[in-house]
Coordinates of C-alpha atoms in Angstrom, one line a residue:
Chain A
M1368 CA 114.3 -94.4 -31.9
S1369 CA 116.6 -94.4 -34.7
V1370 CA 119.6 -92.9 -35.0
I1371 CA 120.2 -90.1 -37.3
N1372 CA 123.0 -89.8 -39.8
L1373 CA 124.3 -86.5 -39.7
N1374 CA 126.1 -84.0 -41.9
R1375 CA 126.6 -81.0 -43.3
E1376 CA 123.2 -80.8 -44.8
N1377 CA 121.0 -81.6 -41.7
F1378 CA 123.2 -80.8 -38.7
E1379 CA 122.0 -77.3 -38.4
S1380 CA 118.2 -78.3 -38.4
E1381 CA 118.7 -81.4 -36.5
V1382 CA 121.0 -80.3 -33.8
V1383 CA 121.7 -76.7 -33.9
K1384 CA 118.0 -75.6 -33.7
S1385 CA 116.6 -78.4 -31.7
N1386 CA 115.2 -78.0 -28.8
Q1387 CA 115.6 -81.5 -27.6
T1388 CA 119.0 -82.8 -25.7
V1389 CA 121.1 -84.4 -29.0
I1390 CA 123.8 -86.9 -28.2
V1391 CA 126.2 -87.2 -31.3
D1392 CA 128.6 -89.4 -31.9
F1393 CA 131.8 -88.5 -34.1
Y1394 CA 133.4 -91.5 -35.6
A1395 CA 135.0 -93.3 -38.6
T1396 CA 134.3 -96.7 -39.9
W1397 CA 138.2 -97.9 -39.8
C1398 CA 138.8 -96.8 -36.3
A1399 CA 138.3 -99.5 -34.0
P1400 CA 137.6 -97.9 -30.7
C1401 CA 134.7 -96.3 -32.5
R1402 CA 133.3 -99.5 -33.0
M1403 CA 133.3 -100.2 -29.4
M1404 CA 131.7 -96.9 -29.0
S1405 CA 128.6 -97.6 -31.5
P1406 CA 126.6 -100.2 -29.9
I1407 CA 126.8 -98.3 -26.7
I1408 CA 125.1 -95.0 -28.4
D1409 CA 122.7 -97.4 -30.2
A1410 CA 121.5 -98.8 -26.6
I1411 CA 121.3 -95.1 -25.4
A1412 CA 119.0 -94.7 -28.3
E1413 CA 116.7 -97.7 -27.7
E1414 CA 116.8 -97.0 -23.8
L1415 CA 115.5 -93.2 -24.3
N1416 CA 113.3 -94.0 -27.0
G1417 CA 112.5 -90.6 -28.5
T1418 CA 113.0 -88.5 -25.4
I1419 CA 116.5 -87.3 -26.8
K1420 CA 117.9 -87.2 -30.2
V1421 CA 120.8 -89.3 -30.9
G1422 CA 123.0 -89.1 -33.9
K1423 CA 126.6 -90.1 -35.7
V1424 CA 128.9 -88.0 -37.7
D1425 CA 131.2 -89.9 -39.9
C1426 CA 134.1 -87.8 -39.6
D1427 CA 135.7 -89.2 -43.0
E1428 CA 132.8 -87.6 -44.9
N1429 CA 132.2 -84.7 -42.7
Q1430 CA 135.8 -83.9 -41.4
E1431 CA 134.9 -80.0 -41.3
L1432 CA 131.9 -80.2 -39.6
A1433 CA 134.3 -82.5 -37.0
I1434 CA 136.8 -79.9 -37.1
S1435 CA 134.0 -77.1 -36.6
Y1436 CA 133.1 -78.5 -33.1
S1437 CA 137.0 -78.9 -32.7
V1438 CA 137.0 -82.8 -32.8
M1439 CA 140.4 -84.1 -33.5
S1440 CA 140.4 -87.5 -31.7
I1441 CA 137.7 -90.1 -32.5
P1442 CA 135.4 -91.5 -31.1
T1443 CA 134.4 -88.0 -29.8
I1444 CA 130.5 -88.0 -28.2
I1445 CA 128.9 -84.3 -27.5
I1446 CA 126.1 -83.9 -25.6
F1447 CA 124.0 -80.5 -27.3
K1448 CA 121.4 -79.1 -25.2
E1449 CA 119.2 -76.2 -26.9
G1450 CA 121.9 -76.4 -29.9
K1451 CA 124.9 -75.9 -27.7
V1452 CA 127.8 -78.2 -26.4
A1453 CA 126.9 -79.1 -22.7
K1454 CA 129.2 -82.0 -22.6
Q1455 CA 132.3 -83.8 -24.3
F1456 CA 133.8 -87.0 -23.9
V1457 CA 136.9 -88.4 -26.0
G1458 CA 137.3 -91.8 -26.0
V1459 CA 135.0 -94.7 -25.3
T1460 CA 133.1 -94.0 -22.7
D1461 CA 130.5 -96.2 -20.7
K1462 CA 126.5 -95.8 -21.0
T1463 CA 126.5 -94.8 -17.3
E1464 CA 128.5 -92.2 -17.8
L1465 CA 126.7 -90.9 -20.8
M1466 CA 123.3 -91.4 -19.2
E1467 CA 124.4 -89.6 -16.7
A1468 CA 125.4 -86.5 -18.4
I1469 CA 122.3 -86.6 -20.7
K1470 CA 120.0 -85.9 -17.2
Chain B
M927 CA 146.7 -120.3 -34.2
Y928 CA 146.9 -120.3 -30.1
D929 CA 143.8 -120.3 -27.9
I930 CA 145.1 -117.9 -25.7
I931 CA 147.8 -115.3 -25.9
V932 CA 148.9 -113.9 -22.5
I933 CA 150.5 -110.4 -22.4
G934 CA 152.8 -110.0 -19.7
A935 CA 154.3 -112.5 -17.3
G936 CA 154.1 -111.5 -13.8
P937 CA 151.7 -113.0 -11.7
A938 CA 148.7 -112.4 -13.2
G939 CA 149.8 -113.3 -16.7
I940 CA 151.7 -116.7 -15.6
T941 CA 148.9 -117.7 -13.5
A942 CA 146.5 -116.9 -16.2
A943 CA 148.7 -119.1 -18.5
I944 CA 148.9 -122.1 -15.8
Y945 CA 145.1 -121.9 -15.2
A946 CA 144.5 -121.8 -19.3
K947 CA 146.9 -124.5 -20.3
R948 CA 145.9 -126.8 -17.5
A949 CA 142.5 -126.8 -18.7
G950 CA 143.7 -128.0 -21.8
A951 CA 144.6 -125.1 -23.9
N952 CA 147.4 -124.0 -26.0
V953 CA 148.7 -120.8 -24.7
L954 CA 151.5 -118.4 -25.4
V955 CA 152.9 -115.9 -23.0
L956 CA 154.7 -112.4 -24.5
Y957 CA 156.7 -110.3 -22.3
N958 CA 159.3 -107.8 -22.4
G959 CA 159.1 -105.1 -19.9
E960 CA 160.0 -105.7 -16.0
S961 CA 156.9 -106.9 -13.8
N962 CA 156.6 -104.8 -11.0
V963 CA 157.4 -108.2 -8.8
E964 CA 160.7 -108.2 -10.5
K965 CA 161.4 -104.8 -9.1
T966 CA 160.3 -105.7 -5.5
D967 CA 163.3 -106.6 -3.1
K968 CA 161.5 -108.6 -0.7
I969 CA 158.1 -109.6 -0.3
E970 CA 156.6 -110.4 3.3
N971 CA 153.0 -111.0 3.1
Y972 CA 152.6 -113.7 0.2
Y973 CA 151.0 -116.7 1.9
G974 CA 153.5 -119.4 2.5
F975 CA 156.7 -117.8 2.2
K976 CA 157.4 -117.8 5.9
D977 CA 160.7 -115.9 5.3
G978 CA 159.6 -114.0 2.4
I979 CA 160.8 -114.2 -0.8
D980 CA 162.8 -111.7 -3.1
G981 CA 160.7 -110.4 -6.2
Q982 CA 163.0 -112.1 -8.6
T983 CA 163.3 -115.4 -7.4
L984 CA 159.2 -115.3 -7.5
F985 CA 159.0 -114.1 -11.1
K986 CA 161.6 -116.7 -12.4
N987 CA 160.1 -119.0 -10.1
G988 CA 156.7 -118.1 -11.9
V989 CA 157.8 -118.5 -15.4
E990 CA 159.8 -121.8 -15.0
Q991 CA 156.7 -123.3 -13.4
A992 CA 154.5 -122.0 -16.8
K993 CA 157.5 -123.4 -19.0
N994 CA 157.5 -127.0 -16.9
L995 CA 153.8 -127.1 -18.0
E996 CA 154.7 -126.9 -21.9
V997 CA 153.4 -123.2 -21.8
V998 CA 155.2 -121.0 -24.6
V999 CA 156.9 -118.2 -23.0
R1000 CA 158.7 -115.4 -25.4
K1001 CA 160.5 -112.2 -24.4
E1002 CA 158.9 -110.1 -27.2
E1003 CA 157.7 -106.8 -27.1
V1004 CA 154.3 -106.5 -28.3
L1005 CA 153.7 -103.4 -30.3
G1006 CA 149.6 -103.8 -31.1
I1007 CA 146.6 -105.7 -30.8
E1008 CA 144.0 -106.0 -33.4
K1009 CA 140.8 -107.9 -33.8
I1010 CA 139.4 -108.7 -37.3
D1011 CA 136.6 -111.5 -37.4
N1012 CA 136.8 -112.8 -34.1
V1013 CA 140.5 -113.5 -34.4
F1014 CA 142.8 -111.3 -32.3
Y1015 CA 146.2 -110.4 -34.3
I1016 CA 148.9 -109.6 -31.9
E1017 CA 152.1 -107.7 -33.7
T1018 CA 155.7 -107.9 -31.5
T1019 CA 158.9 -106.2 -32.8
L1020 CA 159.7 -110.1 -34.4
K1021 CA 156.4 -111.0 -35.9
K1022 CA 152.5 -111.5 -36.0
Y1023 CA 150.6 -114.0 -33.9
D1024 CA 147.3 -115.2 -34.2
S1025 CA 144.8 -116.1 -31.0
K1026 CA 141.0 -116.9 -30.1
A1027 CA 141.2 -115.0 -26.9
V1028 CA 143.6 -112.5 -25.6
I1029 CA 144.5 -112.0 -22.0
I1030 CA 146.2 -108.6 -21.0
A1031 CA 148.2 -108.4 -17.9
T1032 CA 150.8 -105.8 -18.5
G1033 CA 150.9 -104.2 -15.0
N1034 CA 149.9 -100.4 -14.5
K1035 CA 152.5 -98.4 -16.3
N1036 CA 151.9 -94.8 -16.3
L1037 CA 150.3 -93.8 -19.9
K1038 CA 151.1 -90.5 -20.1
P1039 CA 154.4 -88.4 -19.6
D1040 CA 154.5 -86.0 -16.2
V1041 CA 153.9 -83.1 -18.6
K1042 CA 152.0 -79.9 -17.9
G1043 CA 149.3 -79.7 -21.0
I1044 CA 148.7 -83.1 -21.7
S1045 CA 145.3 -84.1 -19.9
E1046 CA 144.3 -81.1 -20.7
F1047 CA 144.1 -81.4 -24.2
E1048 CA 143.1 -84.6 -24.7
G1049 CA 141.2 -84.7 -27.6
K1050 CA 142.5 -81.3 -28.6
G1051 CA 145.7 -82.1 -30.2
I1052 CA 146.5 -84.8 -27.7
S1053 CA 145.9 -88.3 -29.2
Y1054 CA 146.6 -92.1 -28.0
C1055 CA 145.9 -93.8 -31.5
A1056 CA 147.7 -92.7 -34.7
I1057 CA 145.4 -95.1 -36.7
C1058 CA 142.2 -93.2 -35.3
D1059 CA 143.3 -89.6 -35.4
G1060 CA 145.8 -89.3 -38.1
F1061 CA 143.5 -88.4 -40.9
F1062 CA 142.9 -85.0 -38.8
Y1063 CA 146.3 -84.0 -39.3
R1064 CA 146.8 -84.4 -43.2
E1065 CA 149.4 -81.9 -44.2
K1066 CA 149.9 -80.6 -40.5
N1067 CA 152.9 -81.0 -38.6
V1068 CA 152.7 -83.5 -35.4
A1069 CA 155.0 -85.4 -32.7
V1070 CA 155.1 -88.5 -31.2
I1071 CA 156.3 -88.5 -27.8
G1072 CA 158.3 -91.7 -27.2
N1073 CA 161.7 -93.2 -27.5
G1074 CA 161.2 -96.9 -28.9
A1075 CA 159.7 -99.2 -31.3
F1076 CA 156.1 -98.2 -30.0
A1077 CA 156.5 -95.2 -31.3
N1078 CA 157.7 -95.7 -34.0
K1079 CA 155.1 -97.6 -35.1
E1080 CA 152.9 -94.6 -34.9
V1081 CA 155.4 -92.5 -36.6
E1082 CA 155.3 -95.2 -39.7
H1083 CA 151.2 -94.7 -39.9
L1084 CA 151.6 -90.3 -39.5
K1085 CA 154.6 -90.2 -41.8
N1086 CA 152.1 -90.7 -44.9
I1087 CA 149.7 -88.5 -43.9
A1088 CA 151.5 -85.4 -42.3
N1089 CA 153.4 -82.8 -43.3
S1090 CA 156.1 -83.5 -40.9
V1091 CA 156.6 -86.1 -37.8
T1092 CA 159.2 -85.1 -34.9
I1093 CA 159.9 -87.6 -32.3
L1094 CA 160.0 -85.9 -28.9
T1095 CA 161.7 -88.0 -26.2
N1096 CA 161.4 -86.3 -23.2
G1097 CA 165.1 -86.4 -22.3
N1098 CA 165.2 -90.5 -22.8
Q1099 CA 167.5 -92.0 -24.8
I1100 CA 166.0 -93.9 -28.1
K1101 CA 165.8 -97.3 -27.7
D1102 CA 165.2 -99.1 -30.7
K1103 CA 166.0 -98.7 -34.4
I1104 CA 163.4 -95.6 -35.9
T1105 CA 162.9 -94.5 -38.9
E1106 CA 165.8 -93.2 -41.0
G1107 CA 165.5 -89.2 -41.6
L1108 CA 163.4 -88.6 -38.7
N1109 CA 163.3 -85.5 -36.8
V1110 CA 164.4 -86.4 -33.2
N1111 CA 164.4 -83.9 -30.4
S1112 CA 165.4 -85.1 -27.0
K1113 CA 165.2 -82.2 -24.9
P1114 CA 162.9 -82.7 -21.7
I1115 CA 159.5 -81.1 -21.9
K1116 CA 158.2 -78.0 -19.6
Q1117 CA 154.7 -78.1 -21.0
I1118 CA 152.4 -78.0 -23.9
Q1119 CA 151.0 -74.9 -24.5
G1120 CA 147.9 -73.4 -27.0
E1121 CA 144.6 -71.6 -26.9
N1122 CA 142.0 -74.4 -26.6
K1123 CA 144.2 -76.9 -28.7
V1124 CA 147.9 -78.1 -28.6
Q1125 CA 150.0 -75.4 -30.5
R1126 CA 153.1 -75.6 -28.9
V1127 CA 155.8 -77.7 -27.1
E1128 CA 158.0 -75.7 -24.8
F1129 CA 161.0 -77.4 -23.4
E1130 CA 162.9 -77.1 -20.0
D1131 CA 165.8 -74.8 -21.8
G1132 CA 163.3 -72.3 -22.9
S1133 CA 163.3 -73.3 -26.5
G1134 CA 159.9 -74.4 -28.3
L1135 CA 158.5 -76.5 -31.5
D1136 CA 155.3 -75.1 -32.9
I1137 CA 152.9 -78.3 -33.4
D1138 CA 149.7 -79.5 -34.4
G1139 CA 149.2 -82.4 -32.9
I1140 CA 151.3 -85.1 -30.4
F1141 CA 150.7 -88.7 -30.2
I1142 CA 151.7 -90.1 -27.3
A1143 CA 153.6 -94.0 -27.2
I1144 CA 155.9 -93.9 -24.3
G1145 CA 158.2 -96.8 -23.6
E1146 CA 156.6 -100.1 -24.3
A1147 CA 153.0 -100.5 -25.0
S1148 CA 151.2 -101.4 -21.9
G1149 CA 147.7 -102.3 -21.3
L1150 CA 146.1 -98.9 -21.0
D1151 CA 147.9 -97.9 -24.7
F1152 CA 146.2 -101.3 -26.1
A1153 CA 142.8 -100.5 -24.7
K1154 CA 142.8 -96.8 -26.2
R1155 CA 143.9 -98.1 -29.6
L1156 CA 141.1 -100.9 -29.6
G1157 CA 138.6 -99.3 -27.6
I1158 CA 138.6 -101.2 -24.5
A1159 CA 136.6 -99.1 -21.6
V1160 CA 138.6 -98.0 -19.0
K1161 CA 137.9 -95.7 -16.3
N1162 CA 140.4 -93.8 -13.9
D1163 CA 143.0 -95.1 -16.0
F1164 CA 142.3 -99.0 -15.3
I1165 CA 140.6 -101.4 -17.4
I1166 CA 137.0 -102.3 -16.8
V1167 CA 136.7 -105.9 -16.5
D1168 CA 133.2 -107.9 -14.7
E1169 CA 133.4 -110.6 -12.4
N1170 CA 135.0 -113.1 -14.7
M1171 CA 137.7 -110.1 -16.2
Q1172 CA 135.9 -109.9 -19.3
T1173 CA 136.3 -106.5 -20.7
N1174 CA 133.8 -104.8 -23.2
I1175 CA 135.5 -106.8 -26.5
S1176 CA 134.6 -110.1 -26.4
G1177 CA 137.3 -113.0 -25.9
L1178 CA 139.6 -110.1 -24.8
Y1179 CA 140.4 -110.2 -20.8
A1180 CA 142.3 -108.2 -18.3
C1181 CA 143.8 -108.8 -14.8
G1182 CA 146.4 -107.8 -12.3
N1183 CA 147.5 -104.2 -11.8
V1184 CA 146.0 -103.0 -15.0
T1185 CA 142.2 -103.4 -13.6
G1186 CA 143.5 -101.5 -10.7
G1187 CA 142.0 -102.3 -7.1
L1188 CA 144.3 -103.8 -4.9
L1189 CA 148.0 -103.9 -6.4
Q1190 CA 149.2 -107.4 -4.2
I1191 CA 150.1 -110.5 -5.6
C1192 CA 147.3 -112.1 -4.2
K1193 CA 144.8 -110.3 -6.2
A1194 CA 146.9 -110.6 -9.4
T1195 CA 147.0 -114.4 -9.0
Y1196 CA 143.2 -114.6 -8.2
E1197 CA 142.3 -112.6 -11.2
G1198 CA 144.9 -114.6 -13.3
A1199 CA 143.2 -117.5 -12.2
K1200 CA 140.0 -116.6 -12.9
A1201 CA 140.9 -115.0 -16.4
G1202 CA 142.4 -118.0 -17.6
I1203 CA 139.3 -119.9 -16.8
S1204 CA 137.0 -117.7 -18.0
A1205 CA 139.2 -117.6 -21.5
V1206 CA 139.3 -121.4 -21.4
K1207 CA 135.5 -121.3 -21.4
F1208 CA 134.9 -118.9 -24.0
I1209 CA 137.4 -120.8 -26.9
K1210 CA 135.3 -123.9 -26.1

């Protein structure tokens, strides 16, 4: 399943009002650790193909959205369950740990 | 350009350099901080030294052995590692080097100061990377905990973004030249306070400083500091490597105490050898 580009306009409908588990990667293009995180998120999207939603928020373009979820450090990964924050990870986090948290 | 740059000159770093050099690579070793080995009075459990050996001699012998093989060894503090288009750029207090592969063998320095609130507020105002997180603090008041060139590198980035930048030395002396006109507070820190995010630093003498964010850059940059800024995967404050000492970043290896496990010279030299051989395979 493809990774959704999340922003102010679609965050509510894609994440907050979603009944599915959603994993969201808050990143910025210039951030070196974010570039290491990105393929891990892509791999999760591939592996869980459609069973959960996977999205990314470019914090440079959506700073207010990031701050509204208290994101002050990137990469931050938030797992939403029924639209609510279930778990949050700061910094490069390995796939096994994220997969465990998604369950 | 060097083939391989090794950061750290303890048993892991020097062994990596020796193996890589003997396999034909052009190797530079950069180090500054004291190796754990140097600080050990007597080592009595290392193979072949029937009467034991003092740490300083073993360390010195290692560096000499590498130099005898024409490994370039320089005492320069490394401030940061960058990777652009498959080339690594290593910035020291003196200059910038480039290489095809890097081996981190910096030992296991504590990343965090022993201050209440640091771990609690990670990602909520405590940051380990000014380049990554600086923009969240536009026009805000921030502090850098540190006391040397490494902390100053973070300051240099933040001063163009934040409203104010204060260096908190946490009771330590300033070691290097720092940016002129900077606020420096040398009081020992008691704790970081705030509601859901960093709001205030309380000092041991009872005084305080209102602050929106704190960046950590203590002493000299260690392997973990590089990891936080570069995106090297870490678990329980140790760099994660595979059986070839490869990190999650292609061309970047780690060995010795920085990868955790048995904090012993025999383990450091094994991992150093493995990292040296792997790095040579990678560049060829």
